[in-house]
Short mmCIF file of C-alpha atoms in Angstrom, two decimals:
data_model
loop_
_atom_site.label_atom_id
_atom_site.label_comp_id
_atom_site.label_asym_id
_atom_site.label_seq_id
_atom_site.Cartn_x
_atom_site.Cartn_y
_atom_site.Cartn_z
CA UNK T 909 -104.18 -14.52 20.37
CA UNK T 910 -102.12 -17.27 19.95
CA UNK T 911 -98.85 -16.88 22.15
CA UNK T 912 -97.41 -20.63 21.39
CA UNK T 913 -94.36 -20.51 19.39
CA UNK T 914 -95.80 -21.99 16.96
CA UNK T 915 -98.81 -19.05 16.84
CA UNK T 916 -95.78 -16.61 17.09
CA UNK T 917 -93.43 -18.34 14.04
CA UNK T 918 -96.76 -18.08 12.21
CA UNK T 919 -97.71 -14.34 13.06
CA UNK T 920 -94.23 -13.02 11.69
CA UNK T 921 -94.39 -15.76 8.78
CA UNK T 922 -97.99 -14.27 7.87
CA UNK T 923 -96.65 -10.49 8.10
CA UNK T 924 -93.24 -10.81 7.03
CA UNK T 925 -95.24 -12.25 3.69
CA UNK T 926 -97.64 -9.49 3.82
CA UNK T 927 -94.91 -7.00 3.12
CA UNK T 928 -93.57 -5.89 -0.31
CA UNK T 929 -89.71 -6.37 -1.26
CA UNK T 930 -89.06 -2.43 -0.02
CA UNK T 931 -90.36 -2.67 3.11
CA UNK T 932 -89.14 -6.01 3.93
CA UNK T 933 -85.67 -4.21 2.79
CA UNK T 934 -86.48 -1.43 5.30
CA UNK T 935 -87.33 -3.30 7.76
CA UNK T 936 -84.16 -5.40 7.86
CA UNK T 937 -81.87 -2.87 8.01
CA UNK T 938 -82.95 -0.09 9.83
CA UNK T 939 -83.30 -1.74 12.28
CA UNK T 940 -79.86 -2.79 12.24
CA UNK T 941 -78.64 0.89 11.66
CA UNK T 942 -80.74 1.90 14.49
CA UNK T 943 -78.39 -0.32 16.48
CA UNK T 944 -75.21 0.17 15.38
CA UNK T 945 -76.08 3.59 16.13
CA UNK T 946 -77.09 3.29 19.89
CA UNK T 947 -74.08 1.40 19.89
CA UNK T 948 -71.30 3.96 18.69
CA UNK T 949 -72.97 6.35 20.92
CA UNK T 950 -72.69 4.00 23.75
CA UNK T 951 -69.12 3.14 23.39
CA UNK T 952 -68.68 6.76 22.40
CA UNK T 953 -69.57 8.10 25.85
CA UNK T 954 -68.27 5.67 27.75
CA UNK T 955 -64.44 5.57 26.42
CA UNK T 956 -62.53 7.70 28.94
CA UNK T 957 -61.86 11.43 27.94
CA UNK T 958 -57.48 11.96 27.81
CA UNK T 959 -55.81 14.54 29.29
CA UNK T 960 -52.07 15.73 28.88
CA UNK T 961 -50.16 16.03 31.28
CA UNK T 962 -46.89 16.52 30.70
CA UNK T 963 -46.02 18.31 27.37
CA UNK T 964 -42.82 18.97 25.00
CA UNK T 965 -40.93 16.05 26.41
CA UNK T 966 -37.51 14.91 25.15
CA UNK T 967 -37.55 11.36 24.06
CA UNK T 968 -35.58 10.11 27.47
CA UNK T 969 -38.06 12.29 29.61
CA UNK T 970 -40.54 10.26 27.57
CA UNK T 971 -38.88 7.06 27.58
CA UNK T 972 -39.08 7.26 31.88
CA UNK T 973 -42.19 8.58 32.33
CA UNK T 974 -44.18 5.53 29.70
CA UNK T 975 -41.64 3.29 31.25
CA UNK T 976 -43.37 4.97 35.46
CA UNK T 977 -46.17 4.19 33.95
CA UNK T 978 -46.59 0.48 33.09
CA UNK T 979 -45.04 -0.01 36.53
CA UNK T 980 -47.94 1.60 37.47
CA UNK T 981 -49.88 -0.26 35.14
CA UNK T 982 -51.73 2.86 34.32
CA UNK T 983 -53.56 3.03 30.78
CA UNK T 984 -51.77 6.54 28.75
CA UNK T 985 -51.50 7.83 25.25
CA UNK T 986 -49.03 9.66 23.05
CA UNK T 987 -48.88 12.20 20.76
CA UNK T 988 -47.36 15.05 18.67
CA UNK T 989 -44.87 12.75 18.04
CA UNK T 990 -43.92 11.28 21.78
CA UNK T 991 -43.01 14.40 23.53
CA UNK T 992 -46.83 14.72 25.13
CA UNK T 993 -48.28 12.17 27.28
CA UNK T 994 -51.99 11.60 27.58
CA UNK T 995 -53.83 9.56 30.65
CA UNK T 996 -57.94 9.27 31.18
CA UNK T 997 -59.05 12.69 32.94
CA UNK T 998 -60.08 10.67 36.49
CA UNK T 999 -56.67 9.83 36.54
CA UNK T 1000 -54.69 12.80 35.99
CA UNK T 1001 -53.66 14.13 39.48
CA UNK T 1002 -53.31 10.66 40.99
CA UNK T 1003 -50.08 10.03 38.62
CA UNK T 1004 -49.09 13.82 38.22
CA UNK T 1005 -48.60 13.66 41.60
CA UNK T 1006 -46.88 9.67 41.55
CA UNK T 1007 -44.35 11.01 38.74
CA UNK T 1008 -43.28 14.10 41.21
CA UNK T 1009 -43.06 11.77 43.54
CA UNK T 1010 -40.65 9.21 42.08
CA UNK T 1011 -38.51 12.32 40.21
CA UNK T 1012 -40.27 12.52 36.95
CA UNK T 1013 -39.85 14.21 34.38
CA UNK T 1014 -35.84 14.95 35.85
CA UNK T 1015 -34.82 17.96 35.79
CA UNK T 1016 -31.52 18.92 35.20
CA UNK T 1017 -28.86 18.72 37.94
CA UNK T 1018 -27.38 22.23 37.27
CA UNK T 1019 -30.14 24.77 38.22
CA UNK T 1020 -30.33 27.61 40.12
CA UNK T 1021 -31.57 26.45 43.36
CA UNK T 1022 -28.50 24.38 43.32
CA UNK T 1023 -26.37 27.52 44.51
CA UNK T 1024 -28.59 28.50 47.91
CA UNK T 1025 -25.78 25.89 49.11
CA UNK T 1026 -21.87 25.31 49.66
CA UNK T 1027 -20.14 22.95 48.96
CA UNK T 1028 -17.13 21.32 50.32
CA UNK T 1029 -13.68 22.50 49.05
CA UNK T 1030 -15.80 24.16 46.35
CA UNK T 1031 -14.17 26.85 44.20
CA UNK T 1032 -14.67 30.48 42.84
CA UNK T 1033 -14.55 28.42 39.92
CA UNK T 1034 -16.10 25.48 40.23
CA UNK T 1035 -19.34 27.69 42.03
CA UNK T 1036 -19.07 29.84 38.02
CA UNK T 1037 -18.79 26.86 36.35
CA UNK T 1038 -22.17 25.89 38.43
CA UNK T 1039 -23.32 29.01 37.85
CA UNK T 1040 -23.08 28.44 33.78
CA UNK T 1041 -24.62 25.22 33.48
CA UNK T 1042 -27.53 26.54 35.91
CA UNK T 1043 -28.01 29.25 33.23
CA UNK T 1044 -27.99 27.13 30.49
CA UNK T 1045 -30.81 25.17 31.75
CA UNK T 1046 -32.90 28.19 33.02
CA UNK T 1047 -32.90 29.07 29.10
CA UNK T 1048 -34.21 26.13 28.15
CA UNK T 1049 -37.07 25.98 29.98
CA UNK T 1050 -37.72 29.75 29.23
CA UNK T 1051 -37.40 29.14 25.28
CA UNK T 1052 -39.77 25.69 25.17
CA UNK T 1053 -42.67 28.20 26.09
CA UNK T 1054 -42.48 30.04 22.92
CA UNK T 1055 -44.64 29.06 20.61
CA UNK T 1056 -43.60 26.60 17.60
CA UNK T 1057 -40.37 24.99 20.14
CA UNK T 1058 -40.27 21.69 21.11
CA UNK T 1059 -36.83 21.39 23.26
CA UNK T 1060 -33.87 23.78 23.10
CA UNK T 1061 -30.12 23.43 23.98
CA UNK T 1062 -27.93 26.15 25.16
CA UNK T 1063 -24.24 26.13 25.86
CA UNK T 1064 -22.53 29.39 26.63
CA UNK T 1065 -19.07 30.36 26.74
CA UNK T 1066 -17.57 33.19 29.70
CA UNK T 1067 -13.96 34.54 29.31
CA UNK T 1068 -12.33 34.60 32.00
CA UNK T 1069 -11.82 37.98 32.30
CA UNK T 1070 -8.50 39.66 31.31
CA UNK T 1071 -6.37 42.91 32.45
CA UNK T 1072 -6.57 44.06 29.48
CA UNK T 1073 -9.14 45.73 27.21
CA UNK T 1074 -7.66 45.15 23.96
CA UNK T 1075 -7.41 41.01 25.07
CA UNK T 1076 -10.71 41.10 26.52
CA UNK T 1077 -12.59 38.50 25.02
CA UNK T 1078 -16.63 38.60 24.10
CA UNK T 1079 -18.79 36.28 25.80
CA UNK T 1080 -20.62 33.65 23.29
CA UNK T 1081 -23.72 31.41 22.68
CA UNK T 1082 -25.11 28.58 20.72
CA UNK T 1083 -28.65 27.79 20.77
CA UNK T 1084 -29.82 24.22 19.33
CA UNK T 1085 -33.93 24.19 18.12
CA UNK T 1086 -36.19 21.66 18.01
CA UNK T 1087 -39.22 23.19 16.12
CA UNK T 1088 -42.41 21.58 16.30
CA UNK T 1089 -42.84 19.98 13.04
CA UNK T 1090 -44.74 22.47 9.67
CA UNK T 1091 -43.11 25.51 12.17
CA UNK T 1092 -40.44 28.28 10.86
CA UNK T 1093 -39.12 30.66 13.02
CA UNK T 1094 -39.78 34.67 11.57
CA UNK T 1095 -36.89 36.87 11.55
CA UNK T 1096 -38.67 38.54 14.38
CA UNK T 1097 -38.46 35.27 16.76
CA UNK T 1098 -34.54 35.23 16.22
CA UNK T 1099 -33.88 38.00 16.90
CA UNK T 1100 -35.95 38.08 19.91
CA UNK T 1101 -33.92 34.74 21.61
CA UNK T 1102 -30.95 36.49 20.07
CA UNK T 1103 -32.09 40.00 22.21
CA UNK T 1104 -33.37 37.49 25.27
CA UNK T 1105 -29.12 35.50 25.49
CA UNK T 1106 -27.77 39.41 25.76
CA UNK T 1107 -29.65 40.07 28.11
CA UNK T 1108 -28.75 36.97 30.26
CA UNK T 1109 -25.73 36.92 29.83
CA UNK T 1110 -22.99 38.99 31.03
CA UNK T 1111 -21.53 40.57 28.19
CA UNK T 1112 -22.99 38.62 25.47
CA UNK T 1113 -23.75 40.53 21.98
CA UNK T 1114 -27.07 39.90 20.09
CA UNK T 1115 -24.61 39.18 16.66
CA UNK T 1116 -21.97 36.42 19.17
CA UNK T 1117 -25.85 34.42 19.31
CA UNK T 1118 -25.67 31.03 17.08
CA UNK T 1119 -28.85 30.05 17.19
CA UNK T 1120 -29.50 26.77 14.61
CA UNK T 1121 -32.59 24.60 14.23
CA UNK T 1122 -31.90 20.25 14.64
CA UNK T 1123 -32.09 20.54 10.82
CA UNK T 1124 -28.99 22.14 10.22
CA UNK T 1125 -30.26 25.44 9.38
CA UNK T 1126 -28.31 28.46 10.39
CA UNK T 1127 -31.68 30.83 12.09
CA UNK T 1128 -29.37 33.75 12.97
CA UNK T 1129 -27.63 34.77 9.94
CA UNK T 1130 -29.89 37.76 9.80
CA UNK T 1131 -27.91 38.67 13.12
CA UNK T 1132 -25.65 40.18 10.83
CA UNK T 1133 -22.62 39.32 12.77
CA UNK T 1134 -20.75 39.39 10.07
CA UNK T 1135 -16.85 40.93 10.14
CA UNK T 1136 -17.04 41.52 6.72
CA UNK T 1137 -17.96 45.17 6.33
CA UNK T 1138 -19.54 45.12 3.56
CA UNK T 1139 -22.14 42.59 4.70
CA UNK T 1140 -25.43 43.56 5.63
CA UNK T 1141 -26.51 44.29 9.48
CA UNK T 1142 -29.71 42.83 10.05
CA UNK T 1143 -31.96 46.08 9.38
CA UNK T 1144 -30.32 46.54 6.39
CA UNK T 1145 -31.36 42.65 5.15
CA UNK T 1146 -34.43 42.71 6.06
CA UNK T 1147 -34.80 46.50 3.83
CA UNK T 1148 -33.61 44.57 1.84
CA UNK T 1149 -35.56 41.48 1.54
CA UNK T 1150 -39.29 43.63 1.65
CA UNK T 1151 -38.04 45.73 -1.59
CA UNK T 1152 -37.39 42.23 -3.06
CA UNK T 1153 -40.45 40.70 -1.56
CA UNK T 1154 -42.66 43.66 -2.31
CA UNK T 1155 -42.08 44.03 -5.96
CA UNK T 1156 -41.95 40.63 -6.07
CA UNK T 1157 -45.46 40.99 -4.65
CA UNK T 1158 -47.00 42.87 -7.31
CA UNK T 1159 -45.23 41.00 -11.03
CA UNK T 1160 -46.70 38.25 -9.63
CA UNK T 1161 -50.29 39.53 -8.67
CA UNK T 1162 -50.15 41.51 -12.26
CA UNK T 1163 -48.68 37.80 -14.21
CA UNK T 1164 -51.88 35.75 -12.40
CA UNK T 1165 -54.69 37.45 -12.82
CA UNK T 1166 -53.69 37.61 -16.70
CA UNK T 1167 -51.76 33.99 -17.39
CA UNK T 1168 -53.48 32.46 -14.10
CA UNK T 1169 -52.37 31.76 -11.09
CA UNK T 1170 -49.57 28.96 -11.48
CA UNK T 1171 -48.14 29.54 -14.73
CA UNK T 1172 -45.56 31.90 -14.11
CA UNK T 1173 -43.07 32.67 -11.15
CA UNK T 1174 -41.37 35.68 -10.17
CA UNK T 1175 -37.94 35.92 -8.42
CA UNK T 1176 -36.60 39.94 -8.09
CA UNK T 1177 -33.11 40.39 -6.52
CA UNK T 1178 -32.42 43.82 -5.38
CA UNK T 1179 -29.11 45.37 -4.23
CA UNK T 1180 -29.97 49.02 -1.93
CA UNK T 1181 -27.30 51.42 -1.87
CA UNK T 1182 -26.83 52.42 2.72
CA UNK T 1183 -25.09 54.98 2.05
CA UNK T 1184 -25.32 58.24 3.84
CA UNK T 1185 -25.19 61.03 1.50
CA UNK T 1186 -24.99 64.77 2.16
CA UNK T 1187 -24.88 67.49 -0.23
CA UNK T 1188 -23.61 71.61 0.15
CA UNK T 1189 -24.78 73.52 -2.43
CA UNK T 1190 -23.99 77.35 -2.51
CA UNK T 1191 -25.07 80.02 -4.94
CA UNK T 1192 -23.74 83.34 -5.68
CA UNK T 1193 -26.07 86.26 -6.18
CA UNK T 1194 -25.24 89.43 -7.91
CA UNK T 1195 -24.94 91.17 -4.75
CA UNK T 1196 -25.50 94.23 -2.87
CA UNK T 1197 -23.75 97.45 -1.37
CA UNK T 1198 -22.26 97.19 1.68
CA UNK T 1199 -20.11 100.99 2.90
CA UNK T 1200 -19.72 103.86 0.09
CA UNK T 1201 -17.45 106.37 0.56
CA UNK T 1202 -16.86 109.94 -1.15
CA UNK T 1203 -14.25 112.86 -0.39
CA UNK T 1204 -14.20 116.41 -2.17
CA UNK T 1205 -10.89 118.67 -1.93
CA UNK T 1206 -10.26 122.07 -3.41
CA UNK T 1207 -7.52 124.62 -3.43
CA UNK T 1208 -6.98 128.75 -4.15
CA UNK T 1209 -3.47 130.08 -5.39
CA UNK T 1210 -2.67 134.82 -5.33
CA UNK T 1211 0.18 137.30 -4.82
CA UNK T 1212 -0.60 140.60 -2.86
CA UNK T 1213 1.31 143.24 -1.55
CA UNK T 1214 1.23 144.84 2.05
CA UNK T 1215 0.31 148.88 2.95
CA UNK T 1216 1.68 151.52 5.97
CA UNK T 1217 1.56 149.71 9.68
CA UNK T 1218 -0.78 151.49 12.34
CA UNK T 1219 -2.69 151.95 14.99
CA UNK T 1220 -6.37 152.40 15.10
CA UNK T 1221 -8.57 154.39 18.21
CA UNK T 1222 -8.35 151.73 20.23
CA UNK T 1223 -4.90 151.09 19.69
CA UNK T 1224 -4.91 147.93 18.09
CA UNK T 1225 -2.17 147.71 15.21
CA UNK T 1226 -3.66 147.47 11.57
CA UNK T 1227 -1.82 146.88 8.61
CA UNK T 1228 -3.57 147.70 5.06
CA UNK T 1229 -3.34 145.25 2.28
CA UNK T 1230 -3.26 145.86 -1.84
CA UNK T 1231 -3.71 143.02 -3.55
CA UNK T 1232 -1.68 143.01 -6.75
CA UNK T 1233 -1.15 139.25 -8.61
CA UNK T 1234 -2.24 136.93 -9.93
CA UNK T 1235 -5.42 133.91 -8.19
CA UNK T 1236 -5.06 130.01 -9.33
CA UNK T 1237 -7.56 127.44 -7.72
CA UNK T 1238 -8.15 123.58 -7.90
CA UNK T 1239 -10.96 120.78 -7.75
CA UNK T 1240 -10.29 116.96 -6.29
CA UNK T 1241 -13.07 114.85 -6.28
CA UNK T 1242 -13.31 110.93 -5.39
CA UNK T 1243 -15.80 108.15 -4.44
CA UNK T 1244 -15.90 104.47 -2.81
CA UNK T 1245 -18.89 101.42 -3.69
CA UNK T 1246 -17.83 98.55 -1.11
CA UNK T 1247 -20.79 95.52 -2.33
CA UNK T 1248 -21.58 92.19 -0.81
CA UNK T 1249 -21.82 89.11 -3.08
CA UNK T 1250 -25.24 87.27 -2.41
CA UNK T 1251 -24.03 83.48 -1.13
CA UNK T 1252 -27.07 81.44 -0.98
CA UNK T 1253 -25.78 77.97 0.58
CA UNK T 1254 -28.30 74.20 0.43
CA UNK T 1255 -27.53 71.19 2.60
CA UNK T 1256 -29.63 68.29 1.26
CA UNK T 1257 -28.85 64.78 3.46
CA UNK T 1258 -29.88 61.53 1.40
CA UNK T 1259 -31.03 58.60 3.51
CA UNK T 1260 -30.15 54.58 3.26
CA UNK T 1261 -31.28 52.01 0.91
CA UNK T 1262 -32.32 53.98 -2.19
CA UNK T 1263 -32.49 51.25 -4.79
CA UNK T 1264 -28.77 50.53 -6.94
CA UNK T 1265 -29.80 48.06 -8.50
CA UNK T 1266 -32.74 45.71 -9.97
CA UNK T 1267 -33.03 42.19 -11.02
CA UNK T 1268 -35.88 40.55 -12.54
CA UNK T 1269 -36.58 36.94 -13.63
CA UNK T 1270 -39.71 36.39 -15.04
CA UNK T 1271 -40.40 31.94 -16.27
CA UNK T 1272 -43.56 30.82 -17.62
CA UNK T 1273 -45.35 28.25 -18.59
CA UNK T 1274 -44.57 27.42 -22.76
CA UNK T 1275 -47.78 25.61 -22.62
CA UNK T 1276 -50.10 28.78 -21.85
CA UNK T 1277 -47.82 31.64 -23.43
CA UNK T 1278 -46.14 32.23 -26.97
CA UNK T 1279 -43.41 34.63 -28.31
CA UNK T 1280 -45.37 37.63 -28.92
CA UNK T 1281 -47.06 37.36 -25.33
CA UNK T 1282 -42.98 37.09 -23.72
CA UNK T 1283 -41.75 40.44 -25.20
CA UNK T 1284 -45.87 42.10 -24.02
CA UNK T 1285 -44.12 40.47 -20.14
CA UNK T 1286 -40.90 41.47 -20.92
CA UNK T 1287 -42.08 45.59 -21.11
CA UNK T 1288 -45.13 45.56 -19.18
CA UNK T 1289 -42.89 43.56 -16.04
CA UNK T 1290 -40.09 46.46 -16.23
CA UNK T 1291 -42.23 49.39 -15.82
CA UNK T 1292 -44.44 47.84 -12.65
CA UNK T 1293 -41.18 46.84 -11.33
CA UNK T 1294 -39.25 50.17 -12.06
CA UNK T 1295 -36.16 48.42 -13.99
CA UNK T 1296 -33.72 51.01 -14.86
CA UNK T 1297 -31.19 50.55 -17.55
CA UNK T 1298 -29.40 53.61 -17.06
CA UNK T 1299 -28.27 52.22 -13.26
CA UNK T 1300 -27.53 48.80 -15.45
CA UNK T 1301 -30.87 46.74 -14.12
CA UNK T 1302 -31.59 43.56 -15.70
CA UNK T 1303 -35.08 42.14 -16.64
CA UNK T 1304 -35.19 38.09 -18.36
CA UNK T 1305 -38.24 36.88 -19.55
CA UNK T 1306 -38.09 32.99 -19.79
CA UNK T 1307 -40.58 30.38 -21.20
CA UNK T 1308 -40.39 26.21 -20.34
CA UNK T 1309 -41.92 23.39 -19.59
CA UNK T 1310 -43.90 23.27 -16.04
CA UNK T 1311 -43.40 20.02 -13.96
CA UNK T 1312 -46.64 19.63 -12.18
CA UNK T 1313 -46.06 16.48 -11.14
CA UNK T 1314 -46.72 17.59 -7.80
CA UNK T 1315 -50.06 19.73 -8.63
CA UNK T 1316 -51.24 16.97 -10.26
CA UNK T 1317 -51.08 14.81 -7.11
CA UNK T 1318 -52.32 18.33 -4.36
CA UNK T 1319 -55.17 18.62 -7.13
CA UNK T 1320 -55.67 14.32 -6.77
CA UNK T 1321 -55.13 14.77 -3.73
CA UNK T 1322 -57.89 17.66 -3.46
CA UNK T 1323 -60.46 15.17 -5.46
CA UNK T 1324 -60.09 11.98 -3.49
CA UNK T 1325 -60.93 14.04 -0.76
CA UNK T 1326 -63.62 15.84 -2.01
CA UNK T 1327 -64.72 12.97 -3.10
CA UNK T 1328 -64.52 11.50 0.35
CA UNK T 1329 -66.67 13.95 2.17
CA UNK T 1330 -69.42 13.88 -0.61
CA UNK T 1331 -69.82 10.13 0.01
CA UNK T 1332 -69.95 10.84 3.86
CA UNK T 1333 -72.69 13.83 2.92
CA UNK T 1334 -74.49 11.24 1.09
CA UNK T 1335 -74.68 8.48 3.52
CA UNK T 1336 -75.76 10.84 6.33
CA UNK T 1337 -78.48 12.01 4.11
CA UNK T 1338 -79.56 8.55 3.19
CA UNK T 1339 -79.55 7.16 6.74
CA UNK T 1340 -81.39 9.88 7.23
CA UNK T 1341 -84.14 9.49 4.98
CA UNK T 1342 -83.83 6.05 6.26
CA UNK T 1343 -84.86 7.14 9.30
CA UNK T 1344 -87.55 9.01 8.49
CA UNK T 1345 -89.35 6.27 5.83
CA UNK T 1346 -88.65 4.21 9.32
CA UNK T 1347 -91.08 5.81 11.15
CA UNK T 1348 -93.31 6.68 8.59
CA UNK T 1349 -93.80 3.07 8.14
CA UNK T 1350 -94.47 3.12 11.83
CA UNK T 1351 -96.66 5.31 11.60
CA UNK T 1352 -98.80 3.89 8.19
CA UNK T 1353 -99.20 1.19 10.48
CA UNK T 1354 -99.99 2.36 13.93
CA UNK T 1355 -102.84 4.13 11.54
CA UNK T 1356 -103.26 0.59 9.50
CA UNK T 1357 -103.49 -1.05 13.21
CA UNK T 1358 -105.75 1.74 14.74
CA UNK T 1359 -107.97 1.53 11.93
CA UNK T 1360 -108.80 -2.11 11.37
CA UNK T 1361 -109.39 -2.27 15.27
CA UNK T 1362 -112.04 1.03 14.74
CA UNK T 1363 -113.40 -1.21 11.81
CA UNK T 1364 -114.06 -3.99 13.98
CA UNK T 1365 -115.38 -2.04 16.63
CA UNK T 1366 -117.85 -0.62 13.77
CA UNK T 1367 -118.52 -4.12 12.93
CA UNK T 1368 -120.55 -4.93 16.25
CA UNK T 1369 -122.79 -2.22 16.14
CA UNK T 1370 -123.46 -0.38 19.31
CA UNK T 1371 -121.87 -3.04 21.44
CA UNK T 1372 -119.30 -2.03 23.29
CA UNK T 1373 -116.49 -3.51 22.34
CA UNK T 1374 -113.23 -3.82 23.97
CA UNK T 1375 -109.60 -3.23 22.14
CA UNK T 1376 -108.72 -6.76 23.32
CA UNK T 1377 -111.33 -8.44 21.49
CA UNK T 1378 -111.09 -5.91 18.70
CA UNK T 1379 -107.78 -7.47 18.21
CA UNK T 1380 -108.92 -10.78 18.76
CA UNK T 1381 -112.04 -9.81 15.72
CA UNK T 1382 -108.63 -8.54 13.83
CA UNK T 1383 -107.05 -11.81 14.02
CA UNK T 1384 -109.85 -14.05 13.57
CA UNK T 1385 -110.10 -11.72 9.84
CA UNK T 1386 -106.64 -12.06 9.16
CA UNK T 1387 -107.22 -16.16 9.76
CA UNK T 1388 -110.03 -16.53 7.67
CA UNK T 1389 -108.75 -14.27 5.10
CA UNK T 1390 -105.01 -16.49 5.05
CA UNK T 1391 -107.40 -19.52 4.78
CA UNK T 1392 -109.25 -17.99 1.47
CA UNK T 1393 -105.68 -17.99 -0.02
CA UNK T 1394 -104.92 -20.82 0.52
CA UNK T 1395 -108.18 -22.26 -0.29
CA UNK T 1396 -107.46 -19.75 -3.27
CA UNK T 1397 -103.67 -21.68 -4.37
CA UNK T 1398 -104.75 -24.75 -4.08
CA UNK T 1399 -107.62 -23.75 -6.82
CA UNK T 1400 -104.62 -22.40 -9.14
CA UNK T 1401 -103.44 -25.01 -10.49
CA UNK T 1402 -101.35 -25.57 -13.63
CA UNK T 1403 -103.05 -27.58 -17.00
CA UNK T 1404 -100.30 -30.04 -16.71
CA UNK T 1405 -101.56 -30.80 -13.08
CA UNK T 1406 -104.99 -30.96 -14.07
CA UNK T 1407 -104.44 -32.93 -16.35
CA UNK T 1408 -103.41 -35.87 -14.16
CA UNK T 1409 -106.38 -35.06 -12.16
CA UNK T 1410 -108.19 -35.60 -14.35
CA UNK T 1411 -107.08 -39.12 -15.42
CA UNK T 1412 -106.45 -40.33 -12.43
CA UNK T 1413 -110.36 -39.57 -11.83
CA UNK T 1414 -110.58 -41.23 -14.91
CA UNK T 1415 -108.97 -44.89 -14.07
CA UNK T 1416 -110.37 -44.61 -10.72
CA UNK T 1417 -113.83 -44.48 -11.83
CA UNK T 1418 -113.16 -47.67 -14.48
CA UNK T 1419 -112.13 -49.46 -12.05
CA UNK T 1420 -115.16 -49.11 -10.00
CA UNK T 1421 -117.34 -50.01 -12.93
CA UNK T 1422 -115.64 -52.77 -14.05
CA UNK T 1423 -114.03 -54.49 -11.00
CA UNK T 1424 -112.49 -57.62 -13.05
CA UNK T 1425 -111.21 -56.47 -15.88
CA UNK T 1426 -108.98 -54.77 -13.39
CA UNK T 1427 -108.31 -57.66 -11.56
CA UNK T 1428 -107.41 -59.96 -14.66
CA UNK T 1429 -104.92 -56.70 -16.07
CA UNK T 1430 -103.38 -56.60 -13.04
CA UNK T 1431 -102.04 -60.62 -13.15
CA UNK T 1432 -101.10 -59.92 -16.82
CA UNK T 1433 -98.35 -57.23 -15.23
CA UNK T 1434 -97.60 -59.20 -12.71
CA UNK T 1435 -96.53 -62.30 -14.94
CA UNK T 1436 -94.72 -60.51 -17.69
CA UNK T 1437 -92.70 -58.65 -14.65
CA UNK T 1438 -91.65 -62.59 -14.02
#
């Protein structure tokens, strides 16, 4: 085999000419894709892995820390809208120590640690102020640990104690929360923050805590701290919301199953009766005998005449009598019965929270509903929501055109995302197929080379031939085939070339046979040109 530069070029050219068009494409792009994959893998493996060293930083703290990192010429990245600083993992420990040595991030100078020392000339009022400021700082750090809270600011007002209870002002507090983007605190979380403050500040009640977010939304309305006696407390407001939401979900799920999702909007407004009612019911029966009294009176009247008195043998005086005249007799009977009236007393206590009035509103897309369906929906929704017109409940059902711009944009975004994912999938499949074809091509080429070598070995009979000799014989065969191809290409000419060749041969033959005539003809042409 010729290992010279010309020989190598010739071998490459020969190999390239023997490939078909698909094979040429695979031969060019397969190594490129493999090279790109290897370079990407090496780049990804050599890229440093970043870890977070500080999180939930304010803008001021983040600015101070990044300035220090720039002075240290340290590589860093910002995450979570600049509130998190990330550095290479192998440098994290060292950079954290250097930042701590520089006093970063700088904490508030008012903390409980500063209360351990006494200051010259400090009064009780100054010490109380430092206590309040330190308490605010500690509460801010505690709230930053809550899920969904990115930053917090706490302000506490603790009035001076008064000698009179009636004139004592309650403690109050105001909290400003910076929430993580896309996060919304639940009512339970708001109440937990209020209870945390009331448990940390002496004399602070949860209803005296005002909680707002950086968007200007008041979150502490659920605490029910309004002075209006008719206003709802936190528990009552939550119960009202639960009744409204449960009723809305029940009606909305029913309409979605029938008309389809997104074709109707349901809103429920419920007024609950939070008065506790106690009823006493007393029932009187026929009664029973309590006592009974009966009395009977009898009397007899008559006239008598007496005899001569005397003595009996014993010396006892006797008075003999003789009855004469008329006798009379009278009888009187009376009965008294006392009855106890039967009394049944029933006591009923009605728990608060019963529905006093219910309002239901249903808005449907007019493109998917007609008037007959509206009437049917009104009847079905009234039954499902428990609408009672006798207690003043109302239900309204209307059809209007819906604004589908947002829905169309969302659908288009989903379709684009799906197309993108599908395109990525096709690329992955194509790469896998191309890689498989490359392997198959390399395998077939290896087998073809091995078969030719075995063929060369078989052409030499039983004589042992080395692999190098076989390769030399194979190259010779390839060179012979290329020479034959060139000869065949020379023989294969067009009709015009054959005609020119035939004319040339005829002219040469005439010149050899008639030299004098050709010389005279040449002189004539030369004289004409002059």
